[in-house]
Tab-separated table of C-alpha atoms (C1' of nucleotides) in Angstrom:
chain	number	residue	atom	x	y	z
A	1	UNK	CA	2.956	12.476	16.474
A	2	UNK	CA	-0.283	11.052	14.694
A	3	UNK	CA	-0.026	9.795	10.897
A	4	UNK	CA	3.128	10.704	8.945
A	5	UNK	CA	1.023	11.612	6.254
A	6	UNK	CA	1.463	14.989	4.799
A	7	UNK	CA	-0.589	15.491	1.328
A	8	UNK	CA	-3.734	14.775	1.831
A	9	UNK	CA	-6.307	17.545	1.365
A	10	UNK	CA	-9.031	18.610	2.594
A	11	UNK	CA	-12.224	17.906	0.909
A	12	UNK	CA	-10.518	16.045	-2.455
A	13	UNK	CA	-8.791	12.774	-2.753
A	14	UNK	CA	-11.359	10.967	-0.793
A	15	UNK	CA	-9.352	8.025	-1.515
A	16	UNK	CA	-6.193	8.544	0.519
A	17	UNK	CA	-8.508	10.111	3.297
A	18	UNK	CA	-10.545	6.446	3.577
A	19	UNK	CA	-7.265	4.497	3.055
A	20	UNK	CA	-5.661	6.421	6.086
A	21	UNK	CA	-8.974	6.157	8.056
A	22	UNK	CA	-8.873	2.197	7.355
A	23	UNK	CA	-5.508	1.492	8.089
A	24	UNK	CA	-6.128	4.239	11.484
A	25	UNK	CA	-8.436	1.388	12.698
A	26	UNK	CA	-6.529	-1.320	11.245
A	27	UNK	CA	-8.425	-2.893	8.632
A	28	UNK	CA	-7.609	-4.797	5.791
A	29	UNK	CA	-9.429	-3.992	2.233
A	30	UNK	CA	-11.655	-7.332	2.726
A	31	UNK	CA	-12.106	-6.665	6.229
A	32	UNK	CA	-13.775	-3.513	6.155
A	33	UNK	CA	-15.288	-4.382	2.676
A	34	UNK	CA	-16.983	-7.696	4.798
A	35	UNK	CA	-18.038	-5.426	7.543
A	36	UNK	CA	-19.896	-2.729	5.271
A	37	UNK	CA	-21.455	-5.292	3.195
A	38	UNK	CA	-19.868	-4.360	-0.116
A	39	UNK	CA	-17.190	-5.878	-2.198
A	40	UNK	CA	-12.952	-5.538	-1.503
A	41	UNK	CA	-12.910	-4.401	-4.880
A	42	UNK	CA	-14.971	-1.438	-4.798
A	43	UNK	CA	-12.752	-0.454	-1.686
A	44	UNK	CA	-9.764	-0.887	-3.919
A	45	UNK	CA	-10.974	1.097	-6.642
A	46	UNK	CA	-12.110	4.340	-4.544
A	47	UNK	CA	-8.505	3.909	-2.192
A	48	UNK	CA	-7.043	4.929	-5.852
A	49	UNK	CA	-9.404	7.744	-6.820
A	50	UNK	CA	-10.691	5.327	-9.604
A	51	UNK	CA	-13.720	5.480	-9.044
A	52	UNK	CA	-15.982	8.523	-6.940
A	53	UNK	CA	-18.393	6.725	-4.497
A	54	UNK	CA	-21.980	7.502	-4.114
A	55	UNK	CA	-22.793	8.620	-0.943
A	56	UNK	CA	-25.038	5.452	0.070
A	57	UNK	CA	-22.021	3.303	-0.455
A	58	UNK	CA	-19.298	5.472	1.221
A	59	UNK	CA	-22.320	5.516	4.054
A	60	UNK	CA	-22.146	1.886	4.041
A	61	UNK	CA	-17.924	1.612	4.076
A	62	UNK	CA	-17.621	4.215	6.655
A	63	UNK	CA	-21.042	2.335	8.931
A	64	UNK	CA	-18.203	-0.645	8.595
A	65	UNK	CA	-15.681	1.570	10.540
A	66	UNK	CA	-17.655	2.750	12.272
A	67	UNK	CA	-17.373	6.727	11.446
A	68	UNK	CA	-19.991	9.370	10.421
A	69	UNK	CA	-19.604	11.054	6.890
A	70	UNK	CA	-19.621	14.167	8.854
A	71	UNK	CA	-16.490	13.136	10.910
A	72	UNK	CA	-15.135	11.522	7.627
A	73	UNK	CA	-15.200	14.893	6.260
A	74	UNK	CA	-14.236	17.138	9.256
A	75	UNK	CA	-11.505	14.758	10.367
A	76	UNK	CA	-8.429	16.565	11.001
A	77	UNK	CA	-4.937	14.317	10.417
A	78	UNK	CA	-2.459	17.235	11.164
A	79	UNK	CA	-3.137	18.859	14.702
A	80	UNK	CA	-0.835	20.852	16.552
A	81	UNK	CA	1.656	20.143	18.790
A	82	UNK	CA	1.759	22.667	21.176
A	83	UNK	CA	-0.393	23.223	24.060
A	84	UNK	CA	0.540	26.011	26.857
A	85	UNK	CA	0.534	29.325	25.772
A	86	UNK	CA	2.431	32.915	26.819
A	87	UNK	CA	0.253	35.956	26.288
A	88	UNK	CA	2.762	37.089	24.400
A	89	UNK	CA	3.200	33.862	22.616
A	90	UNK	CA	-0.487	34.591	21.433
A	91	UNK	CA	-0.602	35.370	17.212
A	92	UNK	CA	-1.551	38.668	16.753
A	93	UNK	CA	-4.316	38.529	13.634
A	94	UNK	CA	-5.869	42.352	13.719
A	95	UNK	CA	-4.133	45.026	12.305
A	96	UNK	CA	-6.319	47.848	13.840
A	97	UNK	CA	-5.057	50.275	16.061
A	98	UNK	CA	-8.163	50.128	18.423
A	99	UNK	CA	-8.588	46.651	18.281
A	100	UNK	CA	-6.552	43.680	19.070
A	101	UNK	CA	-7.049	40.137	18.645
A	102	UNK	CA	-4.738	37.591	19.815
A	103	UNK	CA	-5.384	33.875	18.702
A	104	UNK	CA	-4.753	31.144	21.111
A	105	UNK	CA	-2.076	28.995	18.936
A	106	UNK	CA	-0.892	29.770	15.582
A	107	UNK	CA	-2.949	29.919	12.750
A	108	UNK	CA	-3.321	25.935	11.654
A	109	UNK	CA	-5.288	24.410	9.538
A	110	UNK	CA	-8.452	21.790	10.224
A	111	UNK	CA	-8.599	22.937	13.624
A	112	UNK	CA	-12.408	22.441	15.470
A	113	UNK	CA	-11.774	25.652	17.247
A	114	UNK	CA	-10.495	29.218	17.314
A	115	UNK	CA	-9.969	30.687	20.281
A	116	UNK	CA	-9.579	34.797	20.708
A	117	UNK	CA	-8.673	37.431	23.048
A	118	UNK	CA	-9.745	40.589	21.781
A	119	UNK	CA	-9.517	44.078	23.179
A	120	UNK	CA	-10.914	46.834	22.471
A	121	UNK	CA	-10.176	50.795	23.091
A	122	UNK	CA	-12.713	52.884	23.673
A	123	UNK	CA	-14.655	54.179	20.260
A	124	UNK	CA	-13.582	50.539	18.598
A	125	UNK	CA	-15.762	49.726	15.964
A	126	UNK	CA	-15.814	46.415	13.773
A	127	UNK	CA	-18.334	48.181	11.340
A	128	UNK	CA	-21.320	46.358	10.224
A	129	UNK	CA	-20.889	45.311	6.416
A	130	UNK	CA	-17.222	42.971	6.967
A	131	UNK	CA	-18.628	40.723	9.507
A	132	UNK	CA	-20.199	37.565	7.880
A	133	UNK	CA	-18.747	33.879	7.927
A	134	UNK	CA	-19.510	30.330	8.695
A	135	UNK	CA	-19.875	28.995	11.675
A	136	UNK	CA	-21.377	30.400	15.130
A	137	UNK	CA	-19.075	31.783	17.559
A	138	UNK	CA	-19.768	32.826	21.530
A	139	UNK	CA	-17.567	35.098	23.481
A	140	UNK	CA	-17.730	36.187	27.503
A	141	UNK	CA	-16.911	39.815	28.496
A	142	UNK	CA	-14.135	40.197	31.160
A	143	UNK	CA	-13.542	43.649	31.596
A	144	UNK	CA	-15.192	47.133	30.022
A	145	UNK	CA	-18.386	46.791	28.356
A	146	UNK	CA	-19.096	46.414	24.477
A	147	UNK	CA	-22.307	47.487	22.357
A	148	UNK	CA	-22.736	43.883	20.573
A	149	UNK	CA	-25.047	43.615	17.598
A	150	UNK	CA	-26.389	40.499	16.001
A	151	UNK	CA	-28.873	40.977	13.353
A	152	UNK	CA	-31.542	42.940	14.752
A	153	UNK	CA	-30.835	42.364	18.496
A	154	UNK	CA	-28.186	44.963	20.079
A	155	UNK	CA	-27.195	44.894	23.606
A	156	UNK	CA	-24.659	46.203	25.856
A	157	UNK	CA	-22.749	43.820	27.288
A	158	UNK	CA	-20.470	44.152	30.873
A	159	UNK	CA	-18.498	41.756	32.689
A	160	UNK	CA	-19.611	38.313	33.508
A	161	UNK	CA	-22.092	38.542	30.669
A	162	UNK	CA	-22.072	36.598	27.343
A	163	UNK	CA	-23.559	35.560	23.839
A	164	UNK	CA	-24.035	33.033	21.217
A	165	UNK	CA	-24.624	33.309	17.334
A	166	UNK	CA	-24.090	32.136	13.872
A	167	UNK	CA	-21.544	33.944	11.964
A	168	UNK	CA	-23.475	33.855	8.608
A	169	UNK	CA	-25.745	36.508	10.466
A	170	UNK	CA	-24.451	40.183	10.450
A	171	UNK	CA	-22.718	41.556	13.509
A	172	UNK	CA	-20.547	44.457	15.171
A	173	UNK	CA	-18.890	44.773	17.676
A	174	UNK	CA	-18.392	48.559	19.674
A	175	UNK	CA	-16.766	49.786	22.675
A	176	UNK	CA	-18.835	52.791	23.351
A	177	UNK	CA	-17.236	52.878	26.918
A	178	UNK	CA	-14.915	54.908	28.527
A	179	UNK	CA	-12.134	51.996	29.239
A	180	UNK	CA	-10.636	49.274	27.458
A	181	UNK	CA	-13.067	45.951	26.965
A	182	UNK	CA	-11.522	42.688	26.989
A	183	UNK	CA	-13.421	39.945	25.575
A	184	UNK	CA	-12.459	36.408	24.987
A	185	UNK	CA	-14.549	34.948	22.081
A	186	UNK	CA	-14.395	30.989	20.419
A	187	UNK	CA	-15.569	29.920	16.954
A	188	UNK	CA	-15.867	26.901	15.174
A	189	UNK	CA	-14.840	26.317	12.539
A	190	UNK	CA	-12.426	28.829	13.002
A	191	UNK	CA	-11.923	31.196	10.965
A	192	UNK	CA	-8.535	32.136	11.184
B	1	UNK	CA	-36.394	31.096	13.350
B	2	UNK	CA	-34.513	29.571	10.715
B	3	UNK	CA	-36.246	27.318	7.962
B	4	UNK	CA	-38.980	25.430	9.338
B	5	UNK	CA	-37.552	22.182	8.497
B	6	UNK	CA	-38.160	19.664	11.405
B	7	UNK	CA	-37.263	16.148	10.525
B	8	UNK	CA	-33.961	16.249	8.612
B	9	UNK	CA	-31.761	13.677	9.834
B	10	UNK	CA	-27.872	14.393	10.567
B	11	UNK	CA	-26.340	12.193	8.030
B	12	UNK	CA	-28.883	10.339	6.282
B	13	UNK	CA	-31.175	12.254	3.704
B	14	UNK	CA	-29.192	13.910	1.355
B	15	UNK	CA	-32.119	15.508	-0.711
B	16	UNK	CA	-33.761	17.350	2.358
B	17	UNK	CA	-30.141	18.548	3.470
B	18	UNK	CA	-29.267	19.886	-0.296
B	19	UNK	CA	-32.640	20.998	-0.902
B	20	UNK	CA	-32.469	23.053	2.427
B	21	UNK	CA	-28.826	24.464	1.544
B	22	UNK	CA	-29.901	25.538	-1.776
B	23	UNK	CA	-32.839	27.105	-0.387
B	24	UNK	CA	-31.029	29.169	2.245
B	25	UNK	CA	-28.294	30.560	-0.201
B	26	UNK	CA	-31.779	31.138	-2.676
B	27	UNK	CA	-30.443	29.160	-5.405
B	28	UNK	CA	-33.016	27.274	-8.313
B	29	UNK	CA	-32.401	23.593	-9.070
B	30	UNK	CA	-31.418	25.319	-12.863
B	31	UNK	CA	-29.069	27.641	-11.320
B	32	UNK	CA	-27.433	25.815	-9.020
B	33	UNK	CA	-27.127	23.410	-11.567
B	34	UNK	CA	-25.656	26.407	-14.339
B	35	UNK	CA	-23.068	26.680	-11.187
B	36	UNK	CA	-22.337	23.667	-10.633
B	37	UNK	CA	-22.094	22.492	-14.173
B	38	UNK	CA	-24.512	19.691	-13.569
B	39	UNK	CA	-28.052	19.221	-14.984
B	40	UNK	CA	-30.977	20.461	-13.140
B	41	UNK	CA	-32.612	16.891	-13.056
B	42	UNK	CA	-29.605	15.595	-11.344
B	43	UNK	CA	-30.588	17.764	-8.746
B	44	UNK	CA	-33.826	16.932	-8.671
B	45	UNK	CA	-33.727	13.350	-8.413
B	46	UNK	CA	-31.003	14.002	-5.504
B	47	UNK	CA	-33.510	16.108	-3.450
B	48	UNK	CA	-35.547	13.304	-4.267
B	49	UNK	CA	-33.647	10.808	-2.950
B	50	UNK	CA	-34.474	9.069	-5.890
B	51	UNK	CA	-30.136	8.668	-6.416
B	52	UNK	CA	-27.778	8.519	-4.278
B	53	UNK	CA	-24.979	11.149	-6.055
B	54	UNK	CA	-21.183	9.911	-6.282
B	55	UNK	CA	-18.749	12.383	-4.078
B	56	UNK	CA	-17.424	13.540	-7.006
B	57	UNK	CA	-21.025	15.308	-8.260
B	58	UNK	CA	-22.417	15.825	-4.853
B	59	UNK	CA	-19.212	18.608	-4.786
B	60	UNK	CA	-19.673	19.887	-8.175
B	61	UNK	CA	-22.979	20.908	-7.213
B	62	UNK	CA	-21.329	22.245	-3.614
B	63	UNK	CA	-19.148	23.954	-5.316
B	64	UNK	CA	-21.818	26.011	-6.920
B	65	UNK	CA	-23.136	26.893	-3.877
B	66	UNK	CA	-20.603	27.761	-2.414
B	67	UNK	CA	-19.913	24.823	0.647
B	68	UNK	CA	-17.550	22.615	1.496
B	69	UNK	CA	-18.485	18.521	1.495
B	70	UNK	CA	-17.516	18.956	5.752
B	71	UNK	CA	-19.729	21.845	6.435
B	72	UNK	CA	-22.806	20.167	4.309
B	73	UNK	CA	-22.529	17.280	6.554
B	74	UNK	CA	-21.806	18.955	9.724
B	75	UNK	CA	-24.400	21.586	9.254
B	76	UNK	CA	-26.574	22.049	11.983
B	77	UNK	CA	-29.843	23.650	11.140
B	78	UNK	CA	-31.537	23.600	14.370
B	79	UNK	CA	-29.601	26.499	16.482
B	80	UNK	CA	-30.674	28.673	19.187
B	81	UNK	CA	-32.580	31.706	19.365
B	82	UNK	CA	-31.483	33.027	22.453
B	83	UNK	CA	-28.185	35.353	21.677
B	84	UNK	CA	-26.912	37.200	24.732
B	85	UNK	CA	-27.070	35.945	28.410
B	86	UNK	CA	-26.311	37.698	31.984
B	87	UNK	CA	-23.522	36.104	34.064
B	88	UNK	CA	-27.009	34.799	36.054
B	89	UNK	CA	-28.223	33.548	32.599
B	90	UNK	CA	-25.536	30.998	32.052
B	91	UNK	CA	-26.349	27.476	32.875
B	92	UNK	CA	-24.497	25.786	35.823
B	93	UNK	CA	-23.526	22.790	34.801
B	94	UNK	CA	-20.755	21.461	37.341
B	95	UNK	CA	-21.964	20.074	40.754
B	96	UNK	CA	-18.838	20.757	42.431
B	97	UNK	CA	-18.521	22.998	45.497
B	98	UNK	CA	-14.819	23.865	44.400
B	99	UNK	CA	-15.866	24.270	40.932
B	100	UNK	CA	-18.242	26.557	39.114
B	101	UNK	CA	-18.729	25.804	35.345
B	102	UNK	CA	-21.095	27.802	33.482
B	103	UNK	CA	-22.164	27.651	30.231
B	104	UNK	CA	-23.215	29.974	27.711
B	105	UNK	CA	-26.236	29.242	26.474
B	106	UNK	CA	-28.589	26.365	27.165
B	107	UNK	CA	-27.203	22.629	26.624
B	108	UNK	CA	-28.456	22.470	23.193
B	109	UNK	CA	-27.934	19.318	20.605
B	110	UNK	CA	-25.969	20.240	17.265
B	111	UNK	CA	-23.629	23.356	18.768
B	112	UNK	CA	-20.623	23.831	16.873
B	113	UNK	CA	-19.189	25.362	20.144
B	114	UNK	CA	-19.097	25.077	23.703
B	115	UNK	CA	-17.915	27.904	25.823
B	116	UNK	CA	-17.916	27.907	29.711
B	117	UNK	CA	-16.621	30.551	32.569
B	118	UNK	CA	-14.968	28.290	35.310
B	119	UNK	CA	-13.962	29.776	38.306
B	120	UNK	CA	-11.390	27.008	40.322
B	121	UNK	CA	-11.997	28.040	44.575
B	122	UNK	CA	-7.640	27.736	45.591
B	123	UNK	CA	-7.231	23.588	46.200
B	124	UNK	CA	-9.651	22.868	43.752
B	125	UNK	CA	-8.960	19.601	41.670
B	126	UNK	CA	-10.781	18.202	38.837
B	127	UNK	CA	-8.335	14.641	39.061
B	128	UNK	CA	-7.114	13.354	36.164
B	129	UNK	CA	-9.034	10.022	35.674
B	130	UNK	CA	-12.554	11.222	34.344
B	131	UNK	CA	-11.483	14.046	32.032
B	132	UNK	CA	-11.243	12.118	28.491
B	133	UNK	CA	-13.819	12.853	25.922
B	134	UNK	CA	-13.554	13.536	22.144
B	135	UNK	CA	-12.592	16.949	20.249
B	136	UNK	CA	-10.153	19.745	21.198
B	137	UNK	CA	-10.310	22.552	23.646
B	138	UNK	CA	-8.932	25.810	24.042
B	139	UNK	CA	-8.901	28.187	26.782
B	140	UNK	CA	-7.698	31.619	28.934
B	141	UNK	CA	-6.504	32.245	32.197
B	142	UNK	CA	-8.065	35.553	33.101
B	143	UNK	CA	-7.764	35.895	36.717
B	144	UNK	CA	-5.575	33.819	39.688
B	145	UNK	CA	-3.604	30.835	38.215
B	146	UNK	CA	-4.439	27.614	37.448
B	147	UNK	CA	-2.469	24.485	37.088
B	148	UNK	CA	-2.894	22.271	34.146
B	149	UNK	CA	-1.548	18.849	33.385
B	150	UNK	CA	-2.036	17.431	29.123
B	151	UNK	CA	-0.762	14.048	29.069
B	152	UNK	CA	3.400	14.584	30.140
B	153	UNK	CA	2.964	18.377	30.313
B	154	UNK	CA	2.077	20.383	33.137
B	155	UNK	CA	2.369	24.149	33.339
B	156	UNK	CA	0.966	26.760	36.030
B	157	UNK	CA	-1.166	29.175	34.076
B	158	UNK	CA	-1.637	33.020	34.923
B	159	UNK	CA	-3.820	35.288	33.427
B	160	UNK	CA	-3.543	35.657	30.144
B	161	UNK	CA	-1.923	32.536	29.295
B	162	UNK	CA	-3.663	29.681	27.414
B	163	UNK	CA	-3.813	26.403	26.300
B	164	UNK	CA	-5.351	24.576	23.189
B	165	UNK	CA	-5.316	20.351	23.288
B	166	UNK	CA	-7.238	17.272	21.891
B	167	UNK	CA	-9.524	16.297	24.393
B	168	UNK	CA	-8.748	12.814	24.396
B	169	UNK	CA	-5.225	13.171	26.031
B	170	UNK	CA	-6.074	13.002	29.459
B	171	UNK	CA	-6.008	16.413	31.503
B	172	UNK	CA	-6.118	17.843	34.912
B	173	UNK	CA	-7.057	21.448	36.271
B	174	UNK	CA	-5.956	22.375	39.501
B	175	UNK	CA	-5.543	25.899	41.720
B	176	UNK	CA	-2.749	25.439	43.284
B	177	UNK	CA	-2.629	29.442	44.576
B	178	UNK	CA	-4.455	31.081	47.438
B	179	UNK	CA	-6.812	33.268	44.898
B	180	UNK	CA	-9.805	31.934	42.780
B	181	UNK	CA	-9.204	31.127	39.503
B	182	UNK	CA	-11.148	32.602	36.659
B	183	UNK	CA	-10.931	30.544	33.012
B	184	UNK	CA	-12.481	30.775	30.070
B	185	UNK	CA	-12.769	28.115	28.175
B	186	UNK	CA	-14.027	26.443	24.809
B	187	UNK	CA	-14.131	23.044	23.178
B	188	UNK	CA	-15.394	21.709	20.104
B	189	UNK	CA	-17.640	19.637	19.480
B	190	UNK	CA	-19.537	20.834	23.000
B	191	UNK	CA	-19.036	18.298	25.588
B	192	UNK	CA	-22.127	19.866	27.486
C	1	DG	C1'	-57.147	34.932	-21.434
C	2	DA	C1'	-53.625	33.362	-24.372
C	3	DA	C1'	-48.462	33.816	-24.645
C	4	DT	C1'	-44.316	33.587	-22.267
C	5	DA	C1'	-41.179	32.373	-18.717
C	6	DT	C1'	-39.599	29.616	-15.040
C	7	DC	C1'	-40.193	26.257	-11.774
C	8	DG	C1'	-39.582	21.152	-10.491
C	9	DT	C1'	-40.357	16.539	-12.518
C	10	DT	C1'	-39.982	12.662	-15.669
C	11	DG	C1'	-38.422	8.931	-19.499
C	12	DA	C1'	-34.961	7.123	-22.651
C	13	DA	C1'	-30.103	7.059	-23.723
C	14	DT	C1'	-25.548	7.423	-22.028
C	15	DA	C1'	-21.913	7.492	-18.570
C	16	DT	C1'	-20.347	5.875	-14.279
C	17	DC	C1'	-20.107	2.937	-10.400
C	18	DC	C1'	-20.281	-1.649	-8.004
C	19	DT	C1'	-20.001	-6.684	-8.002
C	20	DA	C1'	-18.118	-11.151	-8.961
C	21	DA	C1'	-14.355	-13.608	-10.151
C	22	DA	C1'	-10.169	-13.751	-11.478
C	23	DC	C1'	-4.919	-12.130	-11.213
C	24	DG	C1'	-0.097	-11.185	-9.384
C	25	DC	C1'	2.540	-10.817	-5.460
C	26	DG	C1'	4.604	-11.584	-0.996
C	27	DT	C1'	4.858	-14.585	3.282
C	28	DG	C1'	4.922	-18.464	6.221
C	29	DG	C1'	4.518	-23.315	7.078
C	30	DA	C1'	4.653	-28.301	5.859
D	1	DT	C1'	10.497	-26.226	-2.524
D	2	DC	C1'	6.011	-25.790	-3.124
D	3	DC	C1'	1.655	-25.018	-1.658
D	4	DA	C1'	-1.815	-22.306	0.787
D	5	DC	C1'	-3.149	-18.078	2.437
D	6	DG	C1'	-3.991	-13.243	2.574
D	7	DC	C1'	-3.036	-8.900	0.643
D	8	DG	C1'	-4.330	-5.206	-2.989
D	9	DT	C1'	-5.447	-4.966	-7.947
D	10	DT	C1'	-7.830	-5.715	-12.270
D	11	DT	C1'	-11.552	-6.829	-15.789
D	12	DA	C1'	-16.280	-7.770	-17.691
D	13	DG	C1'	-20.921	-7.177	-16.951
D	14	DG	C1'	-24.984	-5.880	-14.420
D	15	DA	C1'	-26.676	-2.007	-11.453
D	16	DT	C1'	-26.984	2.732	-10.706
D	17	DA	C1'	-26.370	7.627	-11.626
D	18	DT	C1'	-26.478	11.517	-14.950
D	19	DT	C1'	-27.708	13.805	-19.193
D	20	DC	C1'	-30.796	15.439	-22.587
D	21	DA	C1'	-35.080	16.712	-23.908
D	22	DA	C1'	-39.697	16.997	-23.101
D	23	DC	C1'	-43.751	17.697	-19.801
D	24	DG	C1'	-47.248	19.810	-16.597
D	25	DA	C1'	-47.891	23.419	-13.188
D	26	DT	C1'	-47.705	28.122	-11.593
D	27	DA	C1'	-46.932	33.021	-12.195
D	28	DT	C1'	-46.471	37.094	-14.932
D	29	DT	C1'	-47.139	39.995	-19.036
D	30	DC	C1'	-49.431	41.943	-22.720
DNA sequence: GAATATCGTTGAATATCCTAAACGCGTGGA
DNA sequence: TCCACGCGTTTAGGATATTCAACGATATTC
């Protein structure tokens, strides 16, 4: 499915990322250049990496489109196939003994979300110093209860119950219970 | 909390949104721009908005940081306080009297993540006509079974299974069995 | 309180980008 | 066939961004 096209990275080659994102909506060079308000030529030049835009006039090309720079830069031309999951068809990313996290898909790249099912045995503890990333993440309890904390807030949290943070803040998670928790937690962007 | 910075714009303003990064991560203009390996006035008259800085430099000076050119535009700097959340806590957002959806968290503008507890009474049906919007979504079975239809492919889900989809294939949830179905579920960027 | 250090800003020179106008190429119609 | 049309590309020159070096302002040190 989608775009046979394989090499183009992430942030780089901008060019090859707005020549696919033309050609997506069907646009000719002069086309979009007419609809943006600048010139087929500077189109040409930064479809070949000639040249490396200015920000105002990629704003202006991608207004033409129309598509944000944020979606320019976030958009993702390689997603997954797959959709229904086993539980055992779930990757397996922790390699703790008490704790075990099970990813919802394999691990792909430019995906918005990650999507975990964690579980962890009583006395689990993620430790305080590893946790730090970007993005927020949010997860819902389902069974047990886990000792969750998030910067300076800590709170115990039991079935039903939930929370919400960015990942760039500290946090640790503990099962200071005497059963098993389950917890099923989403980030974006995800981090594995 | 957070940077008291009010009026920065999503994807115009480039100065106030590098200024702010630069500030958060506690970088100078001279050392980000010793980093970077640009000059400090570049920076300056970018924060300025006095320039508007080619792609190329604009990740230089990223680079330096360190941040990718899609998180500096998709950075949200206006997030939530609130952290954790009862099962009461969560915000009902679904008006259904077969379906519950609750959401974690206020609806709040500029989420990375959206992440709802559904509970499906048995013959409840979302259809399959209104359910298109953009991003991807990802969720978990965790109690009953639940009966879900992306594009061609349908599959009854029990707990533990999952599923993970672009949201603009059109989908269907349905609980086909004689228990209540419990999901969790998560999309990106938040529908709600 | 002067000397020093560091901050962000500015002006002139240089490097880079963008425009305007051509070019070469393929295609389809008189 | 030959001309007209549209495509993406190229080149010269004007517009814009970046560098380099200096400047004033604000702390800090002696």
């Amino acid at each position: 499915m989608s775009l046979a096209l394989q090499g183009v990275q992430m942030s780089d080659d901008i060019g090859s990322r707005l020549k696919l994102v033309r050609q997506i909506f069907g646009l000719t060079q002069r086309e979009l250049a007419r609809r943006a308000g600048v010139t087929n030529g500077a189109i040409s030049l930064i479809e070949q990496n000639r040249v490396s835009p200015s920000i105002s006039s990629l704003k202006k090309i991608l207004d033409g489109i129309p598509l944000s720079l944020a979606d320019f830069f976030t958009l993702n031309f390689s997603p997954s196939d797959e959709v229904f999951f086993t539980a055992e068809e779930l990757t397996e990313i922790a390699h703790l003994p008490e704790i075990s996290m099970r990813l919802v898909g394999r691990r792909a790249k430019g995906r918005a979300l990650g999507m975990l099912r964690e579980v962890y045995q009583p006395g689990a503890d993620t430790g305080d110093t590893m946790l730090r990333h970007e993005g927020e993440e949010c997860g819902i309890v389902v069974s047990g209860s886990l000792t969750v904390t998030v910067g300076v807030q800590e709170r115990v949290l039991n079935p039903g119950e939930a929370y919400y943070f960015r990942s760039d803040i500290p946090h640790r998670f503990r099962n200071q219970g005497a059963e098993p928790c389950v917890l099923i937690s989403a980030n974006s962007p995800p981090t594995f």
